[in-house]
PDB file of C-alpha atoms and ligand atoms in Angstrom:
ATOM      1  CA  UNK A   1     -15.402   8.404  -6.919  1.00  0.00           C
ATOM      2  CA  UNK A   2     -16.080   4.624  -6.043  1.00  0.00           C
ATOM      3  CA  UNK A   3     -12.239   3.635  -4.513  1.00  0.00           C
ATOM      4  CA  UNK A   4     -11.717  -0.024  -3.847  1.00  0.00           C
ATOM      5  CA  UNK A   5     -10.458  -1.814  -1.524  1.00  0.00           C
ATOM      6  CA  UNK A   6      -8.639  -5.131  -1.195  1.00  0.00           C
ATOM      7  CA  UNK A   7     -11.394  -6.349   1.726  1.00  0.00           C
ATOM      8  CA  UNK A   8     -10.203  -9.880   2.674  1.00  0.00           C
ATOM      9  CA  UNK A   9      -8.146  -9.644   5.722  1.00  0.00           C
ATOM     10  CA  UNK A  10      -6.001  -6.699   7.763  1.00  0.00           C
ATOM     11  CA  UNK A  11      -6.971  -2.828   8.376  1.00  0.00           C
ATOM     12  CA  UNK A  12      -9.653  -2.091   4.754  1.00  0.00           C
ATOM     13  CA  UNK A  13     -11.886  -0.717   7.442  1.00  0.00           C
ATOM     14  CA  UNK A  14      -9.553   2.041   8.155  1.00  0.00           C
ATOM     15  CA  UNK A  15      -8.798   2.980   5.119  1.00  0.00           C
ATOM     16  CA  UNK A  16     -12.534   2.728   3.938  1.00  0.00           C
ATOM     17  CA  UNK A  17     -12.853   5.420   7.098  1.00  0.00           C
ATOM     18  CA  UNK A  18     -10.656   7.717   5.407  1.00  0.00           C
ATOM     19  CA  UNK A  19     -12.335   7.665   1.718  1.00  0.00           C
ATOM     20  CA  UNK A  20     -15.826   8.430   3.603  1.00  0.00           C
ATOM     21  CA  UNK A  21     -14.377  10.840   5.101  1.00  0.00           C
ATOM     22  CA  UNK A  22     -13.095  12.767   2.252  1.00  0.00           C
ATOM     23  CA  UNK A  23     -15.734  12.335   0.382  1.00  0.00           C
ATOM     24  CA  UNK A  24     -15.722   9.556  -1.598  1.00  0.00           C
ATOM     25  CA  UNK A  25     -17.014   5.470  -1.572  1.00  0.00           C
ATOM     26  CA  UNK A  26     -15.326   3.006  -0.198  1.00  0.00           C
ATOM     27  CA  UNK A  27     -16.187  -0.856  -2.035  1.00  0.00           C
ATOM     28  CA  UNK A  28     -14.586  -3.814  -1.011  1.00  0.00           C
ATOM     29  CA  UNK A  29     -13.365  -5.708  -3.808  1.00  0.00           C
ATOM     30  CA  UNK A  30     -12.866  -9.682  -3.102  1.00  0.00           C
ATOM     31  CA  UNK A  31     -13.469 -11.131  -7.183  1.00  0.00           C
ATOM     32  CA  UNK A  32     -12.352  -9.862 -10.572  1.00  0.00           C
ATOM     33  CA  UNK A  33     -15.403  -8.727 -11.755  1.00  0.00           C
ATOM     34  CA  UNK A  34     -15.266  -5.592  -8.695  1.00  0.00           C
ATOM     35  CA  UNK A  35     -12.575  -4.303 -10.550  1.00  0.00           C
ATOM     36  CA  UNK A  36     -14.557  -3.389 -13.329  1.00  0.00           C
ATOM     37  CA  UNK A  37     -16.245  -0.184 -12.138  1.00  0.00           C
ATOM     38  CA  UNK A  38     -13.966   1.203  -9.518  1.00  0.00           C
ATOM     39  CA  UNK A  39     -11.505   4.272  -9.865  1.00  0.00           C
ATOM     40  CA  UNK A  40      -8.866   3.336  -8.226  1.00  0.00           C
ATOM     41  CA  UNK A  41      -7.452   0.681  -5.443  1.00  0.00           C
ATOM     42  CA  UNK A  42      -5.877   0.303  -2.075  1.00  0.00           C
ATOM     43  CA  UNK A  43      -4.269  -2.517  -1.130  1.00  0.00           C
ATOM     44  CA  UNK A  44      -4.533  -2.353   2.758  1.00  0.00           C
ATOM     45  CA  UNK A  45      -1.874  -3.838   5.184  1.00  0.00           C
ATOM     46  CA  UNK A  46      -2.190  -6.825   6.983  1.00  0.00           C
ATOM     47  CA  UNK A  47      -0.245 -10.365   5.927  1.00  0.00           C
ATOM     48  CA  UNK A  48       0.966 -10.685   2.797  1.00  0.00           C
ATOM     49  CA  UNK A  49       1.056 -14.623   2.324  1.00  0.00           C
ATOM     50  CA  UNK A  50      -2.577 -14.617   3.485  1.00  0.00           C
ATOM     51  CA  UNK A  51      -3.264 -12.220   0.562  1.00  0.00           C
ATOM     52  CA  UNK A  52      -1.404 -14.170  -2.246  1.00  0.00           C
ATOM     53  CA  UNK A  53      -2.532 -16.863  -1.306  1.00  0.00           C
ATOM     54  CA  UNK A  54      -6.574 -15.042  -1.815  1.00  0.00           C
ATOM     55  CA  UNK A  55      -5.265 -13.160  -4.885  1.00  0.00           C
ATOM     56  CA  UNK A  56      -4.628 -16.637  -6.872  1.00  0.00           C
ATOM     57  CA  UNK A  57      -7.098 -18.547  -5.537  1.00  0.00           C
ATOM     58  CA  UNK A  58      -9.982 -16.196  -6.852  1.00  0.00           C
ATOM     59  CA  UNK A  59      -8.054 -14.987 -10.147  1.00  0.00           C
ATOM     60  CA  UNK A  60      -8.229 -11.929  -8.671  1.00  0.00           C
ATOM     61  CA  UNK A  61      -4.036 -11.851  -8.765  1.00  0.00           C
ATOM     62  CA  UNK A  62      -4.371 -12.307 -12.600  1.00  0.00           C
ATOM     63  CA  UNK A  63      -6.736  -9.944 -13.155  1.00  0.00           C
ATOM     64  CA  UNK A  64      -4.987  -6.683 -11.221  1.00  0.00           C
ATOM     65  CA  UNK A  65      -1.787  -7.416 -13.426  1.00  0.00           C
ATOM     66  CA  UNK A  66      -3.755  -6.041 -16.241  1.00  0.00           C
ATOM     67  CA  UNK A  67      -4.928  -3.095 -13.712  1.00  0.00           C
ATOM     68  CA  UNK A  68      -4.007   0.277 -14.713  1.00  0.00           C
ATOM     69  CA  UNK A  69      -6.078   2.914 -12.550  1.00  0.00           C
ATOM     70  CA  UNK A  70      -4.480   3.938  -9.368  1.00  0.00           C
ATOM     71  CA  UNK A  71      -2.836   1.900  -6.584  1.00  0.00           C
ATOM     72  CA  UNK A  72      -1.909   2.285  -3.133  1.00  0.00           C
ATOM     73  CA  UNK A  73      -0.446   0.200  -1.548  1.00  0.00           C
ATOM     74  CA  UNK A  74       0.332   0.198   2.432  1.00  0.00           C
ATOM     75  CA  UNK A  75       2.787  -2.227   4.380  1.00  0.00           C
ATOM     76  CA  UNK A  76       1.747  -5.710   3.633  1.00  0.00           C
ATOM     77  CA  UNK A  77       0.593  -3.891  -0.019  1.00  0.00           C
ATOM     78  CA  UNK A  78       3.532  -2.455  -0.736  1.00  0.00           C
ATOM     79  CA  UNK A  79       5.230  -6.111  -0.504  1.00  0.00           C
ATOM     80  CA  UNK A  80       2.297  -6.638  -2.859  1.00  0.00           C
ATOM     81  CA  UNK A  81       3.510  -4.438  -5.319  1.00  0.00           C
ATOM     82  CA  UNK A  82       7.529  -4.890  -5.332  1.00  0.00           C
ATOM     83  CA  UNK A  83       9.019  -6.717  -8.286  1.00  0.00           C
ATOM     84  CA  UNK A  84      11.966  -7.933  -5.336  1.00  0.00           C
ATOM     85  CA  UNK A  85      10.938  -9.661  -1.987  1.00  0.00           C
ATOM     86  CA  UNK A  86      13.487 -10.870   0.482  1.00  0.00           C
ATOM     87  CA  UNK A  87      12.747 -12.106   3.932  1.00  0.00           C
ATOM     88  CA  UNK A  88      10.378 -15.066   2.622  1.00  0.00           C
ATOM     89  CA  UNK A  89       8.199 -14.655  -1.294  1.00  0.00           C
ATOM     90  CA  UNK A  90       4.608 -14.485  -0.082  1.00  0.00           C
ATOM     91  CA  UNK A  91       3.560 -16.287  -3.136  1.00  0.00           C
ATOM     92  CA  UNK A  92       2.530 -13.637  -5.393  1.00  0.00           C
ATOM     93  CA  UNK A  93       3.527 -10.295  -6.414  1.00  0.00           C
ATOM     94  CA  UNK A  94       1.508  -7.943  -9.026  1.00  0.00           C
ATOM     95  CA  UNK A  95       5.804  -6.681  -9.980  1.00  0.00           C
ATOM     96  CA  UNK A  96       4.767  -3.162 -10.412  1.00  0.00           C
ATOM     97  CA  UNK A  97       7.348  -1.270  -8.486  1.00  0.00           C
ATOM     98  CA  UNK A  98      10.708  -1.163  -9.037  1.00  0.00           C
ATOM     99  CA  UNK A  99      11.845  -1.860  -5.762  1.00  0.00           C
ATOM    100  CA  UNK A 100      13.715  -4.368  -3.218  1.00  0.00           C
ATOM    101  CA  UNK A 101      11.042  -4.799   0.168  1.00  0.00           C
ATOM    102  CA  UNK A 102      12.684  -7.173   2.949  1.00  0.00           C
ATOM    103  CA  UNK A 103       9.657  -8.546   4.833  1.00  0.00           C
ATOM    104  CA  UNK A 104       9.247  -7.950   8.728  1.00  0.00           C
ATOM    105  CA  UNK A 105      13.145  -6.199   8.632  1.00  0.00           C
ATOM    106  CA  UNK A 106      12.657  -3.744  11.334  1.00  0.00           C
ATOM    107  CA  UNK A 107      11.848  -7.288  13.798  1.00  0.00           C
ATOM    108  CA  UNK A 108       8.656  -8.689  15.232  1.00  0.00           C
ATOM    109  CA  UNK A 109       6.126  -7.029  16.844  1.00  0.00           C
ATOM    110  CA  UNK A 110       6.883  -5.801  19.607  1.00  0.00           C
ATOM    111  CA  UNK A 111       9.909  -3.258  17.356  1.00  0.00           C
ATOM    112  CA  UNK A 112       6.580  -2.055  15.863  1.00  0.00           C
ATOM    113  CA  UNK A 113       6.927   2.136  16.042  1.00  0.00           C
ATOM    114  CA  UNK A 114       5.623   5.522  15.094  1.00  0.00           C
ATOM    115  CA  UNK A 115       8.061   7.831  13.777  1.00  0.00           C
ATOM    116  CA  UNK A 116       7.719  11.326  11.822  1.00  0.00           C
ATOM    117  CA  UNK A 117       7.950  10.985   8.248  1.00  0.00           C
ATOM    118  CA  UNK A 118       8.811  13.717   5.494  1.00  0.00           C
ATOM    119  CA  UNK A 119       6.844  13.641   2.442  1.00  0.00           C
ATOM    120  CA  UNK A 120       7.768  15.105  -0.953  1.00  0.00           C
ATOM    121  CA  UNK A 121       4.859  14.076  -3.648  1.00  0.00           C
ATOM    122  CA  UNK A 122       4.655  16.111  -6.900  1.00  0.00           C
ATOM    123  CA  UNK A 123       6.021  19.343  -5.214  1.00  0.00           C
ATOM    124  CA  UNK A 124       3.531  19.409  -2.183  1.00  0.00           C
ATOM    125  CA  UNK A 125       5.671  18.881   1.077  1.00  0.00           C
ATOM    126  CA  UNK A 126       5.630  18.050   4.782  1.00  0.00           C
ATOM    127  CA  UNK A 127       5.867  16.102   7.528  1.00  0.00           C
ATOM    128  CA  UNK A 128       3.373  13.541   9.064  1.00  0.00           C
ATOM    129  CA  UNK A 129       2.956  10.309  11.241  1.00  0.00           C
ATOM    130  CA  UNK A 130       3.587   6.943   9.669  1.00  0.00           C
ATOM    131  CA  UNK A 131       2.933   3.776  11.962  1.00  0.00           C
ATOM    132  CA  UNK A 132       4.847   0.747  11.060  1.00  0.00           C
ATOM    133  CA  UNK A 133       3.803  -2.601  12.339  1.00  0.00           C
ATOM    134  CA  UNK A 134       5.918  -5.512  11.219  1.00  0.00           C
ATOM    135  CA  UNK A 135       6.704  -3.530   8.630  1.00  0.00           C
ATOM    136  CA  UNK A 136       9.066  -4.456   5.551  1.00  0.00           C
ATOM    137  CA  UNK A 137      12.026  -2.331   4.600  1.00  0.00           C
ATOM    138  CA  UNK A 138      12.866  -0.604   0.938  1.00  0.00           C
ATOM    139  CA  UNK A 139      16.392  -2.117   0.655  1.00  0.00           C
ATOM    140  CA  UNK A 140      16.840  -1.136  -2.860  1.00  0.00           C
ATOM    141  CA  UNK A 141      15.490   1.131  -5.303  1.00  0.00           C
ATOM    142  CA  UNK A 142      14.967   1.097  -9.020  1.00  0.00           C
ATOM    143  CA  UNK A 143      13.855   2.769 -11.820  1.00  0.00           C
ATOM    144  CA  UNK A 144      10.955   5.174  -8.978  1.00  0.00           C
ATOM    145  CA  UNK A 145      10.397   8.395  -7.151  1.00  0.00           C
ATOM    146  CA  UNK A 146      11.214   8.673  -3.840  1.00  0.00           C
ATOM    147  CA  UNK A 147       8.110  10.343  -1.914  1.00  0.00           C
ATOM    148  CA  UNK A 148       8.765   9.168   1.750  1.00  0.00           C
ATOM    149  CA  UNK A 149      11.554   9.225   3.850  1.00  0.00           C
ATOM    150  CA  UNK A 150      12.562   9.338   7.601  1.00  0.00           C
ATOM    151  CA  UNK A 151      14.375  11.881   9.035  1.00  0.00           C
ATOM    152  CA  UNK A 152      17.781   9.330   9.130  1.00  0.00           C
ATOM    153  CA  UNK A 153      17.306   9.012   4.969  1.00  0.00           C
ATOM    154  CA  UNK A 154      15.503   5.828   5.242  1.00  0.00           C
ATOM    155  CA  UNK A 155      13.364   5.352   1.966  1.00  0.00           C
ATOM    156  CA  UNK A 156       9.636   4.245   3.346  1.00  0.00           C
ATOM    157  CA  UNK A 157       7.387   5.547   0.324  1.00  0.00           C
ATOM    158  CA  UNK A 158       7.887   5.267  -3.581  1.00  0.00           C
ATOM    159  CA  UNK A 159       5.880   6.243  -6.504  1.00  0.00           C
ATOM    160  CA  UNK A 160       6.042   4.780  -9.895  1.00  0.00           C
ATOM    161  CA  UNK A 161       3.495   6.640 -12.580  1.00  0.00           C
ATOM    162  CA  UNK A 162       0.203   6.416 -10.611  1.00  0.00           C
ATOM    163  CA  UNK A 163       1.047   3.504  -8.158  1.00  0.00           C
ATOM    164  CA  UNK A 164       2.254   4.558  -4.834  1.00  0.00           C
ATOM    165  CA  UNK A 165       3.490   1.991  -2.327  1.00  0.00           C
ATOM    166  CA  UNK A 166       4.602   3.171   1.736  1.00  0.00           C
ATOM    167  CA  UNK A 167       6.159   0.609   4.342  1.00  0.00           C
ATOM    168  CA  UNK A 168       3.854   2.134   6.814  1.00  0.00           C
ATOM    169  CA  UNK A 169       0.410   2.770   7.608  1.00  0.00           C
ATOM    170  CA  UNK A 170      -0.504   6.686   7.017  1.00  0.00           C
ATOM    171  CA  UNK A 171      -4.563   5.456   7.663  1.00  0.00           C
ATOM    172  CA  UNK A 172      -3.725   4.285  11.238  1.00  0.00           C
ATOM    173  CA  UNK A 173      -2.942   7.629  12.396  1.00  0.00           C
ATOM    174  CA  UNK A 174      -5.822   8.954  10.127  1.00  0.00           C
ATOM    175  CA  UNK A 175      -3.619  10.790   8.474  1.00  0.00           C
ATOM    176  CA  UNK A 176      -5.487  11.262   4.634  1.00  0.00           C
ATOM    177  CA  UNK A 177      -2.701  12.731   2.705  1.00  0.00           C
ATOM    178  CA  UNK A 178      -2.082   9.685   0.601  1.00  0.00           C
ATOM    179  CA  UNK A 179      -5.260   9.106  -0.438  1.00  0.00           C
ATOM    180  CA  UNK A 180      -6.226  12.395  -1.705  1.00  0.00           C
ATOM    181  CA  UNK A 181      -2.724  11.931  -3.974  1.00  0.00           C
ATOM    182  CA  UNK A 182      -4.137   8.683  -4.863  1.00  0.00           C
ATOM    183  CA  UNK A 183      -7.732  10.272  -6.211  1.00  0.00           C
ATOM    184  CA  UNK A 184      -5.517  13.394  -7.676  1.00  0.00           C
ATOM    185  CA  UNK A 185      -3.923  10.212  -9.849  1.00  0.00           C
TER     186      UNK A 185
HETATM  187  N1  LIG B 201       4.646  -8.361   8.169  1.00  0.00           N
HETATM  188  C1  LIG B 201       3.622  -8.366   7.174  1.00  0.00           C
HETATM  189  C2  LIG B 201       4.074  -9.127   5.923  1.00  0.00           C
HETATM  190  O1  LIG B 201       5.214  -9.388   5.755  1.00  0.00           O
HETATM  191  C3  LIG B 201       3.184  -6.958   6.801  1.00  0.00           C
HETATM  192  C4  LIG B 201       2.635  -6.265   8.034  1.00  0.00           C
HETATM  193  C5  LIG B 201       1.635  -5.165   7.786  1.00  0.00           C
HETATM  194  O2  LIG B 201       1.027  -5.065   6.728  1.00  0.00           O
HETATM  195  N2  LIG B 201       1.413  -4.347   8.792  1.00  0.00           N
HETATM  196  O3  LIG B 201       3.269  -9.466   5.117  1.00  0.00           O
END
């Protein structure tokens, strides 16, 4: 499968490492018209004012509204996705999850961790490594399954029909598990 890849700015090249290495084709999408032939997308972490501020410039914002393959979306993606931002709008939001994110929540950089996270996606369970830089927090949830959680409760992964949107990065620890549910979508 060709998977795309928001490729402007923050960690596509990690996450292109992980679709090569299951199997599949990585293509960095930067205009509307990549959209076309791809099977699905990830929208990669990074900073998400620097990204609305691409997505609406190129019409590229307008044109994943009407998107309806697959999404992931990771950290700054997952802000990306939310139909609720607190902590500062970025500018844009594609409103497709059903959540409250508050940006940066957990504090700057230097608070940025790695923590064990327990996974529950369509039946298939266990534990694995998120790493969450500057990441936001889930401080409410709507109308979405739950799918990631730390061990204290906290909600750090949702799932909404086939978009799926985590508050940490599962392709910095090359952990794969989230894209494979992504091409299963
Ligand atoms: N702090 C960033 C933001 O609010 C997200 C950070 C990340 O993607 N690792 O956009």
């Amino acid at each position: 499968m060709k998977i795309g890849i928001l490729g402007f700015q923050g960690d596509f090249e990690e996450h292109a490492k992980i679709i090569m290495d299951i199997g599949h084709q990585p293509f960095y999408v930067k205009y509307p018209e990549d959209l076309e032939d791809i099977d699905a997308l990830i929208l990669p972490g990074g900073e998400s004012t620097h990204f609305a501020k691409i997505l609406t410039k190129y019409g590229l914002g307008e044109a994943l509204k009407d998107f309806n393959r697959p999404l992931l979306g990771t950290c700054a993606g997952i802000i990306l996705l939310a139909n609720r931002i607190s902590g500062g709008f970025p500018g844009f939001s594609l409103e497709k999850l059903d959540i409250e994110v508050s940006r940066n929540a957990y504090g700057r950089q230097r608070e940025s961790f790695e923590d064990e996270v327990m996974v529950e996606f369509n039946g298939d369970r266990r534990s694995l490594i998120g790493v969450f830089i500057r990441a936001p927090r889930i401080t409410d949830i709507g109308e979405v399954d739950v799918i990631a959680r730390l061990n204290n409760g906290e909600v750090v992964g949702v799932k909404k029909d086939n978009v799926i949107g985590l508050t940490f990065h599962p392709e910095l620890a090359g952990e794969d598990f989230f894209h494979r549910k992504l091409l299963s979508l």
